[in-house]
Amino acid sequence: MIRTVFTETFGVRHPLLCGGMTGLGTAGLISAVAEAGALGFLTALTQPTPEALALEIERTRELTDQPFGVNLTILPTIRPVPYEDYRAVIIESGIGVVETAGSSPKPHVAHFKAAGVKVIHKAVSVRHAVKAQALGVDAVSIDGFECAGHPGEDDIGGLVLIAAASRALSIPVIASGGIATGAGLVAALSLGACAANMGTRFMATTEAPIHDNVKRQIVANSERDTTVVFREFGNSARVARNAVSEEIAQISRQPGAAFADVAHLASGARGRERVLTAGAMQDGMWWASQAQGLIEDVDSCENVVNSIIADAEEIIRDRLPRLLASTAGAV
């Protein structure tokens, strides 16, 4: 058993998280993550209304009595999102931990803290993590450039970013981006993190609510099978490499290109309907990290978590001490 400030603070067995993933963070997957001893997050905005989120929370509780949280991603949208109503549902439902992401969590932190809800904020730079700490969040999940989703514009990989955040912050740091194995967890712990957050690895599980073609594609892909899009528009995003993401990249490079030129290709609804649901792997943009190159199978959440923890324990207990012992008699 690996015990850290994360496991003690959030009351879970293992220092692993399944962060919020739009369209995937629903009761079936998150309850399985919780039952496996990790901390999973329902995604609030996957549910069309706050009332639907309340029902999804209840469905999750019917499937597990282990801790789980809710992700609240705060982003500019064409249609206004009733964030205050989603926040109220989270509080009234008795959720103990929230993962915030996107814009500053400032409008929400005080409300969550007053209700006894712990807040983990996802950041992609040390400067943003420091600001989040000043707002009173309980932990920061720091996202390296390897991650799926929006890694920011600084292009700092996890090896540096996790260590830099751990040095700059006094609150717990969770490592995120490009982690899918026990070795990755150990590396994160050695850099000063107290846990590792995974998204792509949990996509390749039997409980993930996506088409089997997506899961098989993640296993088949290498670490080179992602691409960064939207850089030209100041909103870099790492997605899986396919015909649509390559077309988005090609159009975006043209002089004078605007997001409107690729919006029909980049539509989240298109990716969810055509790829994640229908399994048409070349027909929409979908999110995946460079960790694809480390994922060798599709398995249950329980087996994935148990394997990662067992491998991490073996590395800590056996492999690393041998390295130290082998130099003990050296001159």
mmCIF file of C-alpha atoms in Angstrom:
data_model
loop_
_atom_site.group_PDB
_atom_site.id
_atom_site.type_symbol
_atom_site.label_atom_id
_atom_site.label_comp_id
_atom_site.label_asym_id
_atom_site.label_seq_id
_atom_site.Cartn_x
_atom_site.Cartn_y
_atom_site.Cartn_z
ATOM 1 C CA MET A 1 0.000 0.000 0.000
ATOM 2 C CA ILE A 2 1.341 3.412 -0.989
ATOM 3 C CA ARG A 3 0.231 6.090 1.470
ATOM 4 C CA THR A 4 0.633 9.782 0.668
ATOM 5 C CA VAL A 5 -0.885 13.063 1.756
ATOM 6 C CA PHE A 6 -3.341 12.546 -1.102
ATOM 7 C CA THR A 7 -4.691 9.223 0.178
ATOM 8 C CA GLU A 8 -4.913 10.638 3.699
ATOM 9 C CA THR A 9 -6.597 13.898 2.659
ATOM 10 C CA PHE A 10 -9.145 12.457 0.241
ATOM 11 C CA GLY A 11 -9.805 9.124 1.938
ATOM 12 C CA VAL A 12 -8.963 6.787 -0.942
ATOM 13 C CA ARG A 13 -6.833 3.646 -0.981
ATOM 14 C CA HIS A 14 -4.486 4.569 -3.810
ATOM 15 C CA PRO A 15 -2.775 7.783 -5.003
ATOM 16 C CA LEU A 16 -4.473 7.674 -8.408
ATOM 17 C CA LEU A 17 -7.171 9.817 -9.992
ATOM 18 C CA CYS A 18 -9.401 9.693 -13.033
ATOM 19 C CA GLY A 19 -9.875 13.373 -13.780
ATOM 20 C CA GLY A 20 -12.872 14.881 -15.487
ATOM 21 C CA MET A 21 -13.413 13.800 -19.105
ATOM 22 C CA THR A 22 -16.315 15.255 -21.069
ATOM 23 C CA GLY A 23 -18.670 12.531 -22.208
ATOM 24 C CA LEU A 24 -16.860 9.832 -20.229
ATOM 25 C CA GLY A 25 -17.165 10.942 -16.613
ATOM 26 C CA THR A 26 -20.453 9.197 -15.941
ATOM 27 C CA ALA A 27 -21.696 6.848 -13.240
ATOM 28 C CA GLY A 28 -20.542 3.555 -14.753
ATOM 29 C CA LEU A 29 -16.901 4.543 -15.188
ATOM 30 C CA ILE A 30 -16.527 6.699 -12.088
ATOM 31 C CA SER A 31 -18.104 4.136 -9.760
ATOM 32 C CA ALA A 32 -15.699 1.506 -11.147
ATOM 33 C CA VAL A 33 -12.750 3.829 -10.544
ATOM 34 C CA ALA A 34 -13.959 4.411 -6.986
ATOM 35 C CA GLU A 35 -14.438 0.696 -6.343
ATOM 36 C CA ALA A 36 -10.858 0.143 -7.536
ATOM 37 C CA GLY A 37 -9.620 2.500 -4.820
ATOM 38 C CA ALA A 38 -8.837 5.574 -6.930
ATOM 39 C CA LEU A 39 -10.590 8.934 -6.986
ATOM 40 C CA GLY A 40 -12.785 9.537 -10.030
ATOM 41 C CA PHE A 41 -14.705 12.623 -11.103
ATOM 42 C CA LEU A 42 -18.098 12.828 -12.730
ATOM 43 C CA THR A 43 -18.080 15.642 -15.286
ATOM 44 C CA ALA A 44 -20.793 18.122 -14.380
ATOM 45 C CA LEU A 45 -21.172 19.562 -17.876
ATOM 46 C CA THR A 46 -21.558 16.129 -19.456
ATOM 47 C CA GLN A 47 -25.013 16.323 -17.919
ATOM 48 C CA PRO A 48 -27.359 18.669 -19.824
ATOM 49 C CA THR A 49 -28.817 20.286 -16.710
ATOM 50 C CA PRO A 50 -27.976 20.639 -13.011
ATOM 51 C CA GLU A 51 -30.962 18.406 -12.266
ATOM 52 C CA ALA A 52 -29.478 15.689 -14.481
ATOM 53 C CA LEU A 53 -26.195 15.994 -12.581
ATOM 54 C CA ALA A 54 -28.041 15.402 -9.299
ATOM 55 C CA LEU A 55 -29.494 12.192 -10.750
ATOM 56 C CA GLU A 56 -26.068 11.062 -12.014
ATOM 57 C CA ILE A 57 -24.593 11.594 -8.556
ATOM 58 C CA GLU A 58 -27.326 9.421 -7.103
ATOM 59 C CA ARG A 59 -26.743 6.742 -9.757
ATOM 60 C CA THR A 60 -23.062 6.692 -8.854
ATOM 61 C CA ARG A 61 -23.883 6.292 -5.165
ATOM 62 C CA GLU A 62 -26.074 3.336 -6.005
ATOM 63 C CA LEU A 63 -23.027 1.667 -7.583
ATOM 64 C CA THR A 64 -20.361 2.492 -4.971
ATOM 65 C CA ASP A 65 -19.978 3.568 -1.375
ATOM 66 C CA GLN A 66 -16.409 4.762 -2.026
ATOM 67 C CA PRO A 67 -15.417 8.436 -2.393
ATOM 68 C CA PHE A 68 -15.799 10.174 -5.753
ATOM 69 C CA GLY A 69 -15.930 13.780 -6.878
ATOM 70 C CA VAL A 70 -17.330 16.069 -9.552
ATOM 71 C CA ASN A 71 -15.415 18.035 -12.181
ATOM 72 C CA LEU A 72 -16.601 21.578 -12.923
ATOM 73 C CA THR A 73 -14.859 22.943 -16.007
ATOM 74 C CA ILE A 74 -15.229 26.704 -16.387
ATOM 75 C CA LEU A 75 -14.834 27.899 -19.962
ATOM 76 C CA PRO A 76 -16.275 30.606 -22.229
ATOM 77 C CA THR A 77 -19.255 29.188 -24.119
ATOM 78 C CA ILE A 78 -21.581 30.363 -26.865
ATOM 79 C CA ARG A 79 -24.586 29.565 -24.695
ATOM 80 C CA PRO A 80 -24.346 30.639 -21.037
ATOM 81 C CA VAL A 81 -23.796 27.779 -18.583
ATOM 82 C CA PRO A 82 -25.574 28.009 -15.200
ATOM 83 C CA TYR A 83 -22.391 27.367 -13.220
ATOM 84 C CA GLU A 84 -23.955 28.564 -9.978
ATOM 85 C CA ASP A 85 -26.744 26.001 -10.333
ATOM 86 C CA TYR A 86 -24.295 23.162 -11.039
ATOM 87 C CA ARG A 87 -22.281 24.323 -8.030
ATOM 88 C CA ALA A 88 -25.388 24.294 -5.851
ATOM 89 C CA VAL A 89 -26.189 20.717 -6.886
ATOM 90 C CA ILE A 90 -22.639 19.615 -6.051
ATOM 91 C CA ILE A 91 -22.900 21.161 -2.592
ATOM 92 C CA GLU A 92 -26.463 20.030 -1.871
ATOM 93 C CA SER A 93 -25.620 16.468 -2.960
ATOM 94 C CA GLY A 94 -22.927 16.243 -0.301
ATOM 95 C CA ILE A 95 -19.991 15.795 -2.690
ATOM 96 C CA GLY A 96 -16.745 16.002 -0.728
ATOM 97 C CA VAL A 97 -14.284 16.995 -3.451
ATOM 98 C CA VAL A 98 -14.478 19.024 -6.652
ATOM 99 C CA GLU A 99 -12.005 19.254 -9.518
ATOM 100 C CA THR A 100 -12.106 22.683 -11.170
ATOM 101 C CA ALA A 101 -10.486 23.356 -14.541
ATOM 102 C CA GLY A 102 -10.398 25.897 -17.322
ATOM 103 C CA SER A 103 -10.744 29.476 -16.103
ATOM 104 C CA SER A 104 -10.004 30.722 -12.587
ATOM 105 C CA PRO A 105 -12.012 28.975 -9.877
ATOM 106 C CA LYS A 106 -12.218 32.239 -7.909
ATOM 107 C CA PRO A 107 -16.025 32.671 -8.217
ATOM 108 C CA HIS A 108 -16.582 29.219 -6.737
ATOM 109 C CA VAL A 109 -13.866 28.439 -4.196
ATOM 110 C CA ALA A 110 -15.371 30.325 -1.260
ATOM 111 C CA HIS A 111 -18.761 28.661 -1.781
ATOM 112 C CA PHE A 112 -17.225 25.193 -1.900
ATOM 113 C CA LYS A 113 -14.979 25.809 1.094
ATOM 114 C CA ALA A 114 -17.857 27.182 3.165
ATOM 115 C CA ALA A 115 -19.725 23.932 2.493
ATOM 116 C CA GLY A 116 -16.724 21.782 3.443
ATOM 117 C CA VAL A 117 -16.001 20.713 -0.144
ATOM 118 C CA LYS A 118 -12.301 20.228 -0.941
ATOM 119 C CA VAL A 119 -11.140 21.799 -4.200
ATOM 120 C CA ILE A 120 -8.501 20.431 -6.592
ATOM 121 C CA HIS A 121 -7.712 22.901 -9.354
ATOM 122 C CA LYS A 122 -6.155 21.758 -12.610
ATOM 123 C CA ALA A 123 -3.433 24.101 -13.889
ATOM 124 C CA VAL A 124 -1.005 23.994 -16.818
ATOM 125 C CA SER A 125 1.639 26.372 -15.473
ATOM 126 C CA VAL A 126 3.318 27.100 -12.159
ATOM 127 C CA ARG A 127 2.149 30.719 -12.170
ATOM 128 C CA HIS A 128 -1.492 29.640 -12.487
ATOM 129 C CA ALA A 129 -0.995 27.004 -9.799
ATOM 130 C CA VAL A 130 0.398 29.630 -7.423
ATOM 131 C CA LYS A 131 -2.653 31.833 -8.062
ATOM 132 C CA ALA A 132 -4.952 28.898 -7.347
ATOM 133 C CA GLN A 133 -3.151 28.234 -4.079
ATOM 134 C CA ALA A 134 -3.641 31.882 -3.100
ATOM 135 C CA LEU A 135 -7.383 31.463 -3.723
ATOM 136 C CA GLY A 136 -7.463 28.682 -1.123
ATOM 137 C CA VAL A 137 -7.722 25.479 -3.154
ATOM 138 C CA ASP A 138 -6.724 22.307 -1.316
ATOM 139 C CA ALA A 139 -4.526 20.808 -4.051
ATOM 140 C CA VAL A 140 -3.341 21.489 -7.584
ATOM 141 C CA SER A 141 -3.318 19.000 -10.454
ATOM 142 C CA ILE A 142 -0.486 20.161 -12.715
ATOM 143 C CA ASP A 143 -0.880 19.212 -16.384
ATOM 144 C CA GLY A 144 2.271 18.596 -18.421
ATOM 145 C CA PHE A 145 2.532 19.160 -22.175
ATOM 146 C CA GLU A 146 2.035 15.427 -22.785
ATOM 147 C CA CYS A 147 -1.585 15.617 -21.643
ATOM 148 C CA ALA A 148 -4.768 15.263 -23.635
ATOM 149 C CA GLY A 149 -6.862 18.398 -23.777
ATOM 150 C CA HIS A 150 -5.503 21.899 -23.332
ATOM 151 C CA PRO A 151 -1.850 21.976 -22.154
ATOM 152 C CA GLY A 152 -1.478 25.747 -22.417
ATOM 153 C CA GLU A 153 1.035 27.606 -24.527
ATOM 154 C CA ASP A 154 4.271 27.114 -22.542
ATOM 155 C CA ASP A 155 5.085 23.582 -23.795
ATOM 156 C CA ILE A 156 6.595 22.404 -20.497
ATOM 157 C CA GLY A 157 6.729 18.635 -20.096
ATOM 158 C CA GLY A 158 5.823 16.895 -16.874
ATOM 159 C CA LEU A 159 9.396 16.034 -15.901
ATOM 160 C CA VAL A 160 10.097 19.731 -15.326
ATOM 161 C CA LEU A 161 6.610 21.045 -14.594
ATOM 162 C CA ILE A 162 5.772 18.610 -11.783
ATOM 163 C CA ALA A 163 9.060 19.300 -10.022
ATOM 164 C CA ALA A 164 8.747 23.069 -10.493
ATOM 165 C CA ALA A 165 5.198 23.100 -9.135
ATOM 166 C CA SER A 166 6.179 20.948 -6.167
ATOM 167 C CA ARG A 167 8.931 23.426 -5.294
ATOM 168 C CA ALA A 168 6.677 26.466 -5.652
ATOM 169 C CA LEU A 169 3.597 25.231 -3.778
ATOM 170 C CA SER A 170 2.932 24.384 -0.152
ATOM 171 C CA ILE A 171 -0.292 22.475 -0.912
ATOM 172 C CA PRO A 172 -0.355 18.948 -2.388
ATOM 173 C CA VAL A 173 0.553 18.583 -6.062
ATOM 174 C CA ILE A 174 -1.016 15.945 -8.288
ATOM 175 C CA ALA A 175 0.859 14.970 -11.458
ATOM 176 C CA SER A 176 -1.177 14.892 -14.652
ATOM 177 C CA GLY A 177 -0.398 14.244 -18.304
ATOM 178 C CA GLY A 178 1.253 11.258 -19.977
ATOM 179 C CA ILE A 179 0.971 8.874 -17.007
ATOM 180 C CA ALA A 180 -0.344 5.340 -17.521
ATOM 181 C CA THR A 181 1.960 2.965 -15.618
ATOM 182 C CA GLY A 182 3.393 2.187 -12.212
ATOM 183 C CA ALA A 183 6.706 3.650 -13.317
ATOM 184 C CA GLY A 184 4.928 6.893 -14.177
ATOM 185 C CA LEU A 185 3.380 7.001 -10.714
ATOM 186 C CA VAL A 186 6.760 6.433 -9.053
ATOM 187 C CA ALA A 187 8.331 9.132 -11.227
ATOM 188 C CA ALA A 188 5.589 11.561 -10.213
ATOM 189 C CA LEU A 189 6.093 10.775 -6.530
ATOM 190 C CA SER A 190 9.853 11.228 -6.860
ATOM 191 C CA LEU A 191 9.309 14.659 -8.423
ATOM 192 C CA GLY A 192 7.317 15.798 -5.407
ATOM 193 C CA ALA A 193 3.751 14.924 -6.385
ATOM 194 C CA CYS A 194 1.476 13.038 -4.006
ATOM 195 C CA ALA A 195 -0.629 11.281 -6.673
ATOM 196 C CA ALA A 196 -1.024 10.785 -10.410
ATOM 197 C CA ASN A 197 -4.018 11.733 -12.526
ATOM 198 C CA MET A 198 -4.848 9.659 -15.616
ATOM 199 C CA GLY A 199 -7.394 10.148 -18.348
ATOM 200 C CA THR A 200 -6.360 8.291 -21.484
ATOM 201 C CA ARG A 201 -5.525 5.142 -19.487
ATOM 202 C CA PHE A 202 -9.043 5.038 -18.085
ATOM 203 C CA MET A 203 -10.476 5.462 -21.593
ATOM 204 C CA ALA A 204 -8.980 2.052 -22.417
ATOM 205 C CA THR A 205 -11.024 0.218 -19.790
ATOM 206 C CA THR A 206 -13.997 -2.086 -20.097
ATOM 207 C CA GLU A 207 -16.170 0.344 -18.129
ATOM 208 C CA ALA A 208 -15.407 3.436 -20.225
ATOM 209 C CA PRO A 209 -18.656 4.468 -22.014
ATOM 210 C CA ILE A 210 -17.107 4.692 -25.484
ATOM 211 C CA HIS A 211 -17.004 2.473 -28.570
ATOM 212 C CA ASP A 212 -14.625 -0.489 -28.488
ATOM 213 C CA ASN A 213 -12.967 0.860 -31.653
ATOM 214 C CA VAL A 214 -11.685 3.828 -29.632
ATOM 215 C CA LYS A 215 -10.257 1.582 -26.948
ATOM 216 C CA ARG A 216 -8.553 -0.631 -29.508
ATOM 217 C CA GLN A 217 -7.166 2.421 -31.304
ATOM 218 C CA ILE A 218 -5.603 3.723 -28.085
ATOM 219 C CA VAL A 219 -3.838 0.379 -27.632
ATOM 220 C CA ALA A 220 -2.688 0.348 -31.267
ATOM 221 C CA ASN A 221 -1.444 3.944 -31.219
ATOM 222 C CA SER A 222 2.078 4.971 -30.277
ATOM 223 C CA GLU A 223 3.282 8.012 -28.377
ATOM 224 C CA ARG A 224 3.544 9.786 -31.753
ATOM 225 C CA ASP A 225 -0.147 9.435 -32.555
ATOM 226 C CA THR A 226 -1.307 12.767 -31.209
ATOM 227 C CA THR A 227 -1.188 16.244 -32.676
ATOM 228 C CA VAL A 228 -1.541 19.756 -31.243
ATOM 229 C CA VAL A 229 -4.295 21.813 -32.859
ATOM 230 C CA PHE A 230 -5.634 25.347 -32.322
ATOM 231 C CA ARG A 231 -2.159 26.735 -31.554
ATOM 232 C CA GLU A 232 -2.692 29.426 -34.161
ATOM 233 C CA PHE A 233 -5.753 30.572 -32.216
ATOM 234 C CA GLY A 234 -4.024 30.690 -28.817
ATOM 235 C CA ASN A 235 -5.913 27.671 -27.494
ATOM 236 C CA SER A 236 -3.572 24.700 -28.029
ATOM 237 C CA ALA A 237 -5.169 21.292 -27.671
ATOM 238 C CA ARG A 238 -3.652 17.808 -27.845
ATOM 239 C CA VAL A 239 -5.871 15.336 -29.663
ATOM 240 C CA ALA A 240 -5.492 11.921 -31.287
ATOM 241 C CA ARG A 241 -3.940 11.973 -34.739
ATOM 242 C CA ASN A 242 -6.452 11.054 -37.441
ATOM 243 C CA ALA A 243 -7.779 12.388 -40.743
ATOM 244 C CA VAL A 244 -9.865 15.100 -39.094
ATOM 245 C CA SER A 245 -7.194 16.406 -36.716
ATOM 246 C CA GLU A 246 -4.676 16.473 -39.577
ATOM 247 C CA GLU A 247 -7.137 18.445 -41.697
ATOM 248 C CA ILE A 248 -7.707 20.884 -38.825
ATOM 249 C CA ALA A 249 -3.956 21.386 -38.491
ATOM 250 C CA GLN A 250 -3.526 21.900 -42.242
ATOM 251 C CA ILE A 251 -6.331 24.479 -42.504
ATOM 252 C CA SER A 252 -5.145 26.303 -39.384
ATOM 253 C CA ARG A 253 -1.688 26.840 -40.866
ATOM 254 C CA GLN A 254 -3.077 28.795 -43.809
ATOM 255 C CA PRO A 255 -2.493 32.591 -43.696
ATOM 256 C CA GLY A 256 -5.481 34.368 -42.213
ATOM 257 C CA ALA A 257 -7.124 31.198 -40.926
ATOM 258 C CA ALA A 258 -9.663 31.585 -38.121
ATOM 259 C CA PHE A 259 -11.276 29.088 -35.788
ATOM 260 C CA ALA A 260 -14.503 29.427 -37.757
ATOM 261 C CA ASP A 261 -12.732 27.701 -40.653
ATOM 262 C CA VAL A 262 -12.324 24.496 -38.627
ATOM 263 C CA ALA A 263 -15.261 24.712 -36.225
ATOM 264 C CA HIS A 264 -17.307 22.157 -38.164
ATOM 265 C CA LEU A 265 -14.430 19.674 -37.940
ATOM 266 C CA ALA A 266 -13.547 20.421 -34.307
ATOM 267 C CA SER A 267 -17.082 20.180 -32.967
ATOM 268 C CA GLY A 268 -17.169 18.300 -29.676
ATOM 269 C CA ALA A 269 -20.612 16.974 -30.515
ATOM 270 C CA ARG A 270 -19.286 15.552 -33.791
ATOM 271 C CA GLY A 271 -16.391 13.809 -32.024
ATOM 272 C CA ARG A 272 -18.641 12.324 -29.363
ATOM 273 C CA GLU A 273 -21.309 11.152 -31.814
ATOM 274 C CA ARG A 274 -19.177 9.880 -34.687
ATOM 275 C CA VAL A 275 -16.058 8.648 -32.872
ATOM 276 C CA LEU A 276 -16.753 7.932 -29.199
ATOM 277 C CA THR A 277 -20.273 6.580 -29.797
ATOM 278 C CA ALA A 278 -20.261 5.228 -33.371
ATOM 279 C CA GLY A 279 -16.606 4.176 -33.517
ATOM 280 C CA ALA A 280 -15.852 5.903 -36.851
ATOM 281 C CA MET A 281 -12.235 6.604 -35.955
ATOM 282 C CA GLN A 282 -11.423 8.986 -38.815
ATOM 283 C CA ASP A 283 -14.655 10.983 -38.728
ATOM 284 C CA GLY A 284 -14.223 13.379 -35.807
ATOM 285 C CA MET A 285 -11.733 14.962 -33.446
ATOM 286 C CA TRP A 286 -11.146 13.090 -30.202
ATOM 287 C CA TRP A 287 -8.882 13.601 -27.231
ATOM 288 C CA ALA A 288 -5.935 11.424 -26.199
ATOM 289 C CA SER A 289 -2.534 11.970 -24.628
ATOM 290 C CA GLN A 290 0.951 10.751 -25.498
ATOM 291 C CA ALA A 291 0.343 8.047 -22.875
ATOM 292 C CA GLN A 292 -1.237 6.036 -25.699
ATOM 293 C CA GLY A 293 2.272 4.732 -26.360
ATOM 294 C CA LEU A 294 2.323 3.120 -22.896
ATOM 295 C CA ILE A 295 -1.083 1.423 -22.977
ATOM 296 C CA GLU A 296 -0.930 -2.224 -24.026
ATOM 297 C CA ASP A 297 -4.411 -3.547 -23.299
ATOM 298 C CA VAL A 298 -8.031 -2.841 -22.500
ATOM 299 C CA ASP A 299 -8.856 -4.043 -19.006
ATOM 300 C CA SER A 300 -11.178 -3.379 -16.100
ATOM 301 C CA CYS A 301 -10.596 -0.346 -13.888
ATOM 302 C CA GLU A 302 -9.882 -2.700 -10.995
ATOM 303 C CA ASN A 303 -7.148 -4.532 -12.898
ATOM 304 C CA VAL A 304 -5.652 -1.313 -14.270
ATOM 305 C CA VAL A 305 -5.396 0.265 -10.827
ATOM 306 C CA ASN A 306 -4.152 -2.907 -9.158
ATOM 307 C CA SER A 307 -1.490 -3.420 -11.841
ATOM 308 C CA ILE A 308 -0.232 0.155 -11.617
ATOM 309 C CA ILE A 309 -0.014 0.026 -7.837
ATOM 310 C CA ALA A 310 1.667 -3.395 -7.845
ATOM 311 C CA ASP A 311 4.246 -2.234 -10.385
ATOM 312 C CA ALA A 312 4.885 0.966 -8.427
ATOM 313 C CA GLU A 313 5.354 -0.973 -5.193
ATOM 314 C CA GLU A 314 7.805 -3.358 -6.884
ATOM 315 C CA ILE A 315 9.846 -0.449 -8.236
ATOM 316 C CA ILE A 316 9.955 1.293 -4.847
ATOM 317 C CA ARG A 317 10.572 -1.869 -2.833
ATOM 318 C CA ASP A 318 12.934 -3.819 -5.105
ATOM 319 C CA ARG A 319 14.318 -2.074 -8.178
ATOM 320 C CA LEU A 320 15.359 1.282 -6.705
ATOM 321 C CA PRO A 321 16.911 -0.101 -3.501
ATOM 322 C CA ARG A 322 19.014 -2.469 -5.634
ATOM 323 C CA LEU A 323 20.441 0.490 -7.507
ATOM 324 C CA LEU A 324 21.530 2.039 -4.238
ATOM 325 C CA ALA A 325 22.874 -1.235 -2.840
ATOM 326 C CA SER A 326 24.923 -1.880 -5.976
ATOM 327 C CA THR A 327 27.061 1.214 -5.254
ATOM 328 C CA ALA A 328 27.454 0.647 -1.523
ATOM 329 C CA GLY A 329 30.860 -0.986 -1.852
ATOM 330 C CA ALA A 330 32.156 1.138 -4.676
ATOM 331 C CA VAL A 331 35.357 3.108 -4.187
#
